[in-house]
Tab-separated table of C-alpha atoms in Angstrom:
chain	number	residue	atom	x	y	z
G	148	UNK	CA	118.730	104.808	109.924
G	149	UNK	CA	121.941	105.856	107.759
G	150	UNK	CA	122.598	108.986	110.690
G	151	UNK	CA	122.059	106.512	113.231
G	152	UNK	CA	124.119	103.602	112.381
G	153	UNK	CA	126.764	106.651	111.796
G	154	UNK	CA	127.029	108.634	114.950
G	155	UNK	CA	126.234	105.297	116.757
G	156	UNK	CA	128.701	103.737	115.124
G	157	UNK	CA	131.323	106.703	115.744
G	158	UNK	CA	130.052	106.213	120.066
G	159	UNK	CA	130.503	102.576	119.810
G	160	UNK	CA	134.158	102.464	118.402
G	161	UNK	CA	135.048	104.805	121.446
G	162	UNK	CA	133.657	103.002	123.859
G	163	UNK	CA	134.765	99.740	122.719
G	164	UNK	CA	138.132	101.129	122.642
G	165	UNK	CA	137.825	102.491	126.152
G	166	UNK	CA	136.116	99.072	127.177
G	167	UNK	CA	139.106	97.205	126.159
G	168	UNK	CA	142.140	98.658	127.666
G	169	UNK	CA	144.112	95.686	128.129
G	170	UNK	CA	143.846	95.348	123.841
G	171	UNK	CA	144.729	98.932	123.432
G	172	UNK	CA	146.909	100.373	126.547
G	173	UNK	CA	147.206	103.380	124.160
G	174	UNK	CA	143.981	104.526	124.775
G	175	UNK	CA	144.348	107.924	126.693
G	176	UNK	CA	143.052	107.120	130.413
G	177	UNK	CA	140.082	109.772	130.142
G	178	UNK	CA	138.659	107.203	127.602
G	179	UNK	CA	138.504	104.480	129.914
G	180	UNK	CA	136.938	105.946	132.711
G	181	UNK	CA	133.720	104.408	133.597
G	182	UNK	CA	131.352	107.662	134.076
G	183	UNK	CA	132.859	108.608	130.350
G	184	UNK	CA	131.751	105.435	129.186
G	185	UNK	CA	128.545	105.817	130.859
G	186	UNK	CA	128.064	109.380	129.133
G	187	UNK	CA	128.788	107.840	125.757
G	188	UNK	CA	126.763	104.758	126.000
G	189	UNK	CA	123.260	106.417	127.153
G	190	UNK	CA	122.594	108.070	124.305
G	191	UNK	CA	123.173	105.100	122.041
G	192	UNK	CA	120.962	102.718	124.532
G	193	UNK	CA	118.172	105.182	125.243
G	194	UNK	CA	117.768	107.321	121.625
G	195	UNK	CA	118.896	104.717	119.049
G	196	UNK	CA	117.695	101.545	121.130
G	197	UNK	CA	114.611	103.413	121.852
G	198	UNK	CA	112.717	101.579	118.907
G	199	UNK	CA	113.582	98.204	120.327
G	200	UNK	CA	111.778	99.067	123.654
G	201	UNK	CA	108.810	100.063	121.232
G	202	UNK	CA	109.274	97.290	119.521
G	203	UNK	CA	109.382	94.781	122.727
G	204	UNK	CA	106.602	96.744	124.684
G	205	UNK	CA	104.055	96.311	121.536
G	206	UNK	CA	105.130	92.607	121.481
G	207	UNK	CA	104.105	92.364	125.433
G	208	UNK	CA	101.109	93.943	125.203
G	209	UNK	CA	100.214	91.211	122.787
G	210	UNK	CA	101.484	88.669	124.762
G	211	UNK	CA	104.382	87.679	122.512
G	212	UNK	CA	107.973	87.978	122.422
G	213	UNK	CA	109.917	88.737	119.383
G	214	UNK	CA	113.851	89.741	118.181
G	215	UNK	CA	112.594	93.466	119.908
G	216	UNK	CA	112.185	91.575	122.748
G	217	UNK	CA	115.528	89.869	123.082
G	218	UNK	CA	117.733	93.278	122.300
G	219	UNK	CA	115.940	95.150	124.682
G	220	UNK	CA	116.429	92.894	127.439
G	221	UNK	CA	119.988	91.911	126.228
G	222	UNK	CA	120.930	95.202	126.346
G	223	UNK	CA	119.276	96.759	129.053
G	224	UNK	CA	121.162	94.057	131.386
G	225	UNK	CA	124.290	94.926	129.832
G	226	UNK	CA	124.178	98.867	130.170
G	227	UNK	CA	122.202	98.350	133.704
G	228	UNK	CA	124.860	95.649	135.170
G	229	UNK	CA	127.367	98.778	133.926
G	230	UNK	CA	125.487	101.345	135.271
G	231	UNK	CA	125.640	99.212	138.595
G	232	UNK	CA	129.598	98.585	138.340
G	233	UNK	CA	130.475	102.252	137.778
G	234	UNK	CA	127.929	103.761	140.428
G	235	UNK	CA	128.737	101.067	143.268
G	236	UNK	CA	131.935	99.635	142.525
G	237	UNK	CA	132.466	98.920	146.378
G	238	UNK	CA	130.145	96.670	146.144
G	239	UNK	CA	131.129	94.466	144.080
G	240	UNK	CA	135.298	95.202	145.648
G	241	UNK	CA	133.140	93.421	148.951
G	242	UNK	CA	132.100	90.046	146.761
G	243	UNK	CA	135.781	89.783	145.669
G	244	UNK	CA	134.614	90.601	141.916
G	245	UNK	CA	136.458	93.295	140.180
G	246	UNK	CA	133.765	95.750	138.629
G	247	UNK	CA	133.967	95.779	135.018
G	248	UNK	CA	131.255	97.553	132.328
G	249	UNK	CA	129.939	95.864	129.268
G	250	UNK	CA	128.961	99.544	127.871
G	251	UNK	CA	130.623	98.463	124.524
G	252	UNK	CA	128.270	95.143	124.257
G	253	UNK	CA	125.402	97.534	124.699
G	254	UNK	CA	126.539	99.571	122.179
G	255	UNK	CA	127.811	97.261	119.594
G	256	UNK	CA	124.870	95.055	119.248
G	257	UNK	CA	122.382	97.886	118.415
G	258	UNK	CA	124.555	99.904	115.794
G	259	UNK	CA	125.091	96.411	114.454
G	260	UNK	CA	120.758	95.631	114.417
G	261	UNK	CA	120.539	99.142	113.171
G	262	UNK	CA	122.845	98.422	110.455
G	263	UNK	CA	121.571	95.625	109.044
G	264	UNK	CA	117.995	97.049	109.428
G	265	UNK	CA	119.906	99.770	107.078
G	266	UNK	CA	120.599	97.421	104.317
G	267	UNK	CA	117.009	96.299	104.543
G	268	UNK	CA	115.726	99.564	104.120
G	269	UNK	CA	118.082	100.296	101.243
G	270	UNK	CA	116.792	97.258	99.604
G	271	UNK	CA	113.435	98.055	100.096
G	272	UNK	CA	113.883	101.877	98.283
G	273	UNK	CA	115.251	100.618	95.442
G	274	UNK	CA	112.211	98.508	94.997
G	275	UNK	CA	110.172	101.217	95.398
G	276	UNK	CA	112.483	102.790	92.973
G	277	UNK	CA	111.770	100.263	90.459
G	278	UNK	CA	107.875	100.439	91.357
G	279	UNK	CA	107.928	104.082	90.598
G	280	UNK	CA	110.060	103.688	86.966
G	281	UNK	CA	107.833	101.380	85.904
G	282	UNK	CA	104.655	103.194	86.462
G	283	UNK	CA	106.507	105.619	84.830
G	284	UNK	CA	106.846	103.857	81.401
G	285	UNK	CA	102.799	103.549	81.057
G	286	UNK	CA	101.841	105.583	77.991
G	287	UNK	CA	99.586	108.476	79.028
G	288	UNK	CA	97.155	108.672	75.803
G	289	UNK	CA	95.921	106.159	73.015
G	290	UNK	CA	94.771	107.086	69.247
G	291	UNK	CA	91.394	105.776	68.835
G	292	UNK	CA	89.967	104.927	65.589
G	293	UNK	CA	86.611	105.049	65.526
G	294	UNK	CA	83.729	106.080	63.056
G	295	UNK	CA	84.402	109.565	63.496
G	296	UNK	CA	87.724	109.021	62.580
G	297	UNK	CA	91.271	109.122	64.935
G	298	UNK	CA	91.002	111.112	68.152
G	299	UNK	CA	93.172	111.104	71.199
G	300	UNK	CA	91.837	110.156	74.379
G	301	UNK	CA	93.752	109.071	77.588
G	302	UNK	CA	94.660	105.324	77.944
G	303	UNK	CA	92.277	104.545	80.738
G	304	UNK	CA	89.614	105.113	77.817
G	305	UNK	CA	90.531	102.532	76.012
G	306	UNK	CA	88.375	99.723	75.864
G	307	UNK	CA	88.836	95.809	74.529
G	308	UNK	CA	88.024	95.537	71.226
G	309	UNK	CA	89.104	99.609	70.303
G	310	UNK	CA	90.865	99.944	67.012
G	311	UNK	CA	93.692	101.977	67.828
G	312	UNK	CA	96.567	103.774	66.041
G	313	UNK	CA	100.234	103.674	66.297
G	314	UNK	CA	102.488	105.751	64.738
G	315	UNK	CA	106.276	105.461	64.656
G	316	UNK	CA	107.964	107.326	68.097
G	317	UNK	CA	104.986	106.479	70.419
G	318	UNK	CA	104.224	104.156	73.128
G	319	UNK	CA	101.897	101.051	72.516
G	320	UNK	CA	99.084	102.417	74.572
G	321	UNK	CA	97.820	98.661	75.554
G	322	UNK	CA	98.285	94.788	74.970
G	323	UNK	CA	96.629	93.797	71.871
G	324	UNK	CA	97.027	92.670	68.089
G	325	UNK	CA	98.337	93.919	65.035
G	326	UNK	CA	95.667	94.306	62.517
G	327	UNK	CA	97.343	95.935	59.461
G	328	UNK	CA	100.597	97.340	58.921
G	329	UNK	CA	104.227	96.296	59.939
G	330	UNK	CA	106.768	97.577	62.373
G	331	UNK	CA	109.848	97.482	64.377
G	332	UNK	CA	109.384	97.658	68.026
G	333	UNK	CA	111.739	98.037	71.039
G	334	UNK	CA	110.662	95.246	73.657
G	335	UNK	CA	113.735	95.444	75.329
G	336	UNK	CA	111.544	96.837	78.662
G	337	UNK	CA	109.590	93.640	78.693
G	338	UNK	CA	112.207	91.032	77.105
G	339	UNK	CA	115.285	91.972	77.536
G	340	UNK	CA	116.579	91.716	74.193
G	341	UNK	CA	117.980	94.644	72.393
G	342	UNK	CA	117.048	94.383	68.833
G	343	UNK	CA	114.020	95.461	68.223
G	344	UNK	CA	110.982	93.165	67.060
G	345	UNK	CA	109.395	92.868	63.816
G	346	UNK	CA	105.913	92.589	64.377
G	347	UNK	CA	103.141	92.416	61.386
G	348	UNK	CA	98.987	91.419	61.274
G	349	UNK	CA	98.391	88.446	63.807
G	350	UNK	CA	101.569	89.267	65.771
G	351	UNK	CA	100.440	89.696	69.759
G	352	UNK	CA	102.251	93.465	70.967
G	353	UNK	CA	102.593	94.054	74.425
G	354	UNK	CA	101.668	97.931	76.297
G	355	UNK	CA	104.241	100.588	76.958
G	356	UNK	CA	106.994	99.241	74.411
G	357	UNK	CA	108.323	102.251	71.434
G	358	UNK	CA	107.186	102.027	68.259
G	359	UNK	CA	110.028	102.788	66.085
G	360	UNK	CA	109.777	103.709	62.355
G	361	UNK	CA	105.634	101.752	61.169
G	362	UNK	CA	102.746	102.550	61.531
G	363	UNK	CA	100.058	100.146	62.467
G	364	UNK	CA	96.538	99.235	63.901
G	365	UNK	CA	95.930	97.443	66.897
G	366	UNK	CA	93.083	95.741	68.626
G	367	UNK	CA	93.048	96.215	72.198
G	368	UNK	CA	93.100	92.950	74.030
G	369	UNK	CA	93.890	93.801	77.689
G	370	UNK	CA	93.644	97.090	78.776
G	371	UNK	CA	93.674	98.946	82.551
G	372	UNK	CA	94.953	96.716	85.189
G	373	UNK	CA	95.268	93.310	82.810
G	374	UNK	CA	98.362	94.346	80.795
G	375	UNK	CA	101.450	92.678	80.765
G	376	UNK	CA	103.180	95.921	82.537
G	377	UNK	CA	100.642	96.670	85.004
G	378	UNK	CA	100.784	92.705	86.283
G	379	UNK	CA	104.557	93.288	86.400
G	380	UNK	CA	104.095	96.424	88.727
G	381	UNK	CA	101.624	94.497	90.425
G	382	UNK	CA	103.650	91.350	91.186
G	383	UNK	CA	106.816	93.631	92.425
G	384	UNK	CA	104.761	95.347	94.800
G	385	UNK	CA	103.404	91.959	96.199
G	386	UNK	CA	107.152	90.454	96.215
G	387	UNK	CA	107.786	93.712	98.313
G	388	UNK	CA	105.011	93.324	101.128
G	389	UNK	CA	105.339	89.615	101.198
G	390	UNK	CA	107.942	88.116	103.252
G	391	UNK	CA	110.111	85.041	102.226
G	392	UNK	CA	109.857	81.370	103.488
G	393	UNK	CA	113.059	81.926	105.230
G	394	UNK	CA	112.106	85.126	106.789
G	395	UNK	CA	108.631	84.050	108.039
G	396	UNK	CA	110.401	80.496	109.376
G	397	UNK	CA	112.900	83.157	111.335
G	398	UNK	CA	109.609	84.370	113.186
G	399	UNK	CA	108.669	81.460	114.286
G	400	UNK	CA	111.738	80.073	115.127
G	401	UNK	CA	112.342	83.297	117.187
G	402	UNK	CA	108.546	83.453	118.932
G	403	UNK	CA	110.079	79.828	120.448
G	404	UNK	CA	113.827	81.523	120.909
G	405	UNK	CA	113.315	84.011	122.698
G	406	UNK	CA	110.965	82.842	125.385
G	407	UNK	CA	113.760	80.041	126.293
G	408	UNK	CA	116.180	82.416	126.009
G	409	UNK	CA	115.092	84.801	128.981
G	410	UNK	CA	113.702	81.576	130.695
G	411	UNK	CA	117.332	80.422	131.016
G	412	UNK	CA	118.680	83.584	132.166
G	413	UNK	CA	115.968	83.536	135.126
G	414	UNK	CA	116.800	80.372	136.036
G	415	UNK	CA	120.981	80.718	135.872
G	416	UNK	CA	119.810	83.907	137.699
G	417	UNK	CA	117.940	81.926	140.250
G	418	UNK	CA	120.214	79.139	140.865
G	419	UNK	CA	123.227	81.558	141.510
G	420	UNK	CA	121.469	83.699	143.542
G	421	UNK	CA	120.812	80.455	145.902
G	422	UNK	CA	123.527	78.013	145.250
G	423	UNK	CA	126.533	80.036	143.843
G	424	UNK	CA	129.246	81.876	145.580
């Protein structure tokens, strides 16, 4: 998307400034030639614009009609009406209509859609971004204490109800509660604050925070997919496939839109073509 909105963006600036000669009479007259413009403008309308055909043509086939819908046809009639002025232009000359090309509308309104399509994307990365650093923090392994004594096994192990161990530098492996001994722990991940936490016996802990200079024991409470850090990376990756109330009402609003959109055009179509000029 970044290329796209780039080298579309560097066609549609030239074209706009060809389009509009009587803003900019500076423009060398190569630049507003129609076949130039014509040669510019394909490329953006039939490469970049050719996801909003995609787009518009799955929409059909499912008997709807969507934003795809409306930049396809918008544009097509633009770049087609064009095509039409710089082909046949004594045609037109014979109406008593100057031809004129609206390459630069074409153009403009899908580097534009592909821009902000951009920023979505962007968004959307650094959420995954986030995702992905805070699977990262998970601790890997947990120090079971057991009747055999303290062994090392990996945190999926771990089972509600272990005794574990927790010695100062290391990750709390899961949710739980301190037992015996007292430390200092960085919760800054989970709260936000930066001093670190005294914690002591009865204190609740939560997974994934440093231990920094106690020891202590701990009794799992939730472990797996129920701690506090895995229902955080859980809830970000819902907030990410989930759309807002103002996004899903922009649906709707446009499965209604753009219907009465093109139904107007057909009919200001229709009633020029038998009552106008």
């Amino acid at each position: 998307l970044k290329s796209s909105v780039i080298w579309g963006g560097v066609l549609a600036l030239v074209i706009f400034l060809g389009s509009m000669k009587h803003w900019f009479p500076w423009v060398p007259a190569f630049l507003q030639n129609f076949y130039f413009l014509w040669a510019l403008a394909t490329p953006v309308q039939l490469i970049l614009g050719l996801r909003f055909y995609r787009g518009a043509w799955s929409a059909l086939r499912h008997g709807t009609a969507n934003m795809n819908t409306l930049v396809a046809v918008g544009t097509s009639a633009a770049y087609l009406f064009s095509v039409a002025a710089t082909v046949f232009p004594g045609f037109f000359r014979r109406a008593g209509i100057e031809p004129t090309v609206y390459f630069d509308t074409s153009a403009v309104i899908i580097v534009l859609i592909l821009f902000g399509r951009m920023l979505e994307a962007r968004a959307k990365g650094r959420t995954s971004d986030a995702i992905r650093k805070l699977m990262g923090l998970r601790p890997r392994t947990a120090r079971v204490l057991d009747a055999a004594g303290e062994r090392e096994v990996p945190v999926e192990e771990v089972r509600v109800g272990d005794v574990l161990v927790v010695r100062p530098g290391e990750q709390i492996p899961v949710d739980g509660t301190v037992l015996e001994g007292r430390s200092s722990i960085d919760e800054s991940m989970i709260t936000g604050e930066s001093l670190p936490a005294e914690q002591g016996p009865g204190d609740s802990v939560v997974g994934a925070p440093l231990n920094k200079w106690g020891s202590f024991r701990l009794r799992a409470g939730s472990v797996g997919e129920d701690t506090a850090l895995a229902k955080i990376i859980r809830l970000v990756q819902e907030a990410q496939g989930t759309k807002a109330p103002i996004q899903r009402l922009a649906d709707v609003i446009a499965g209604y839109f753009v219907p009465v959109v093109i139904a107007v055009a057909v009919l200001t179509f229709a009633g020029w073509a038998l009552f106008g000029p």
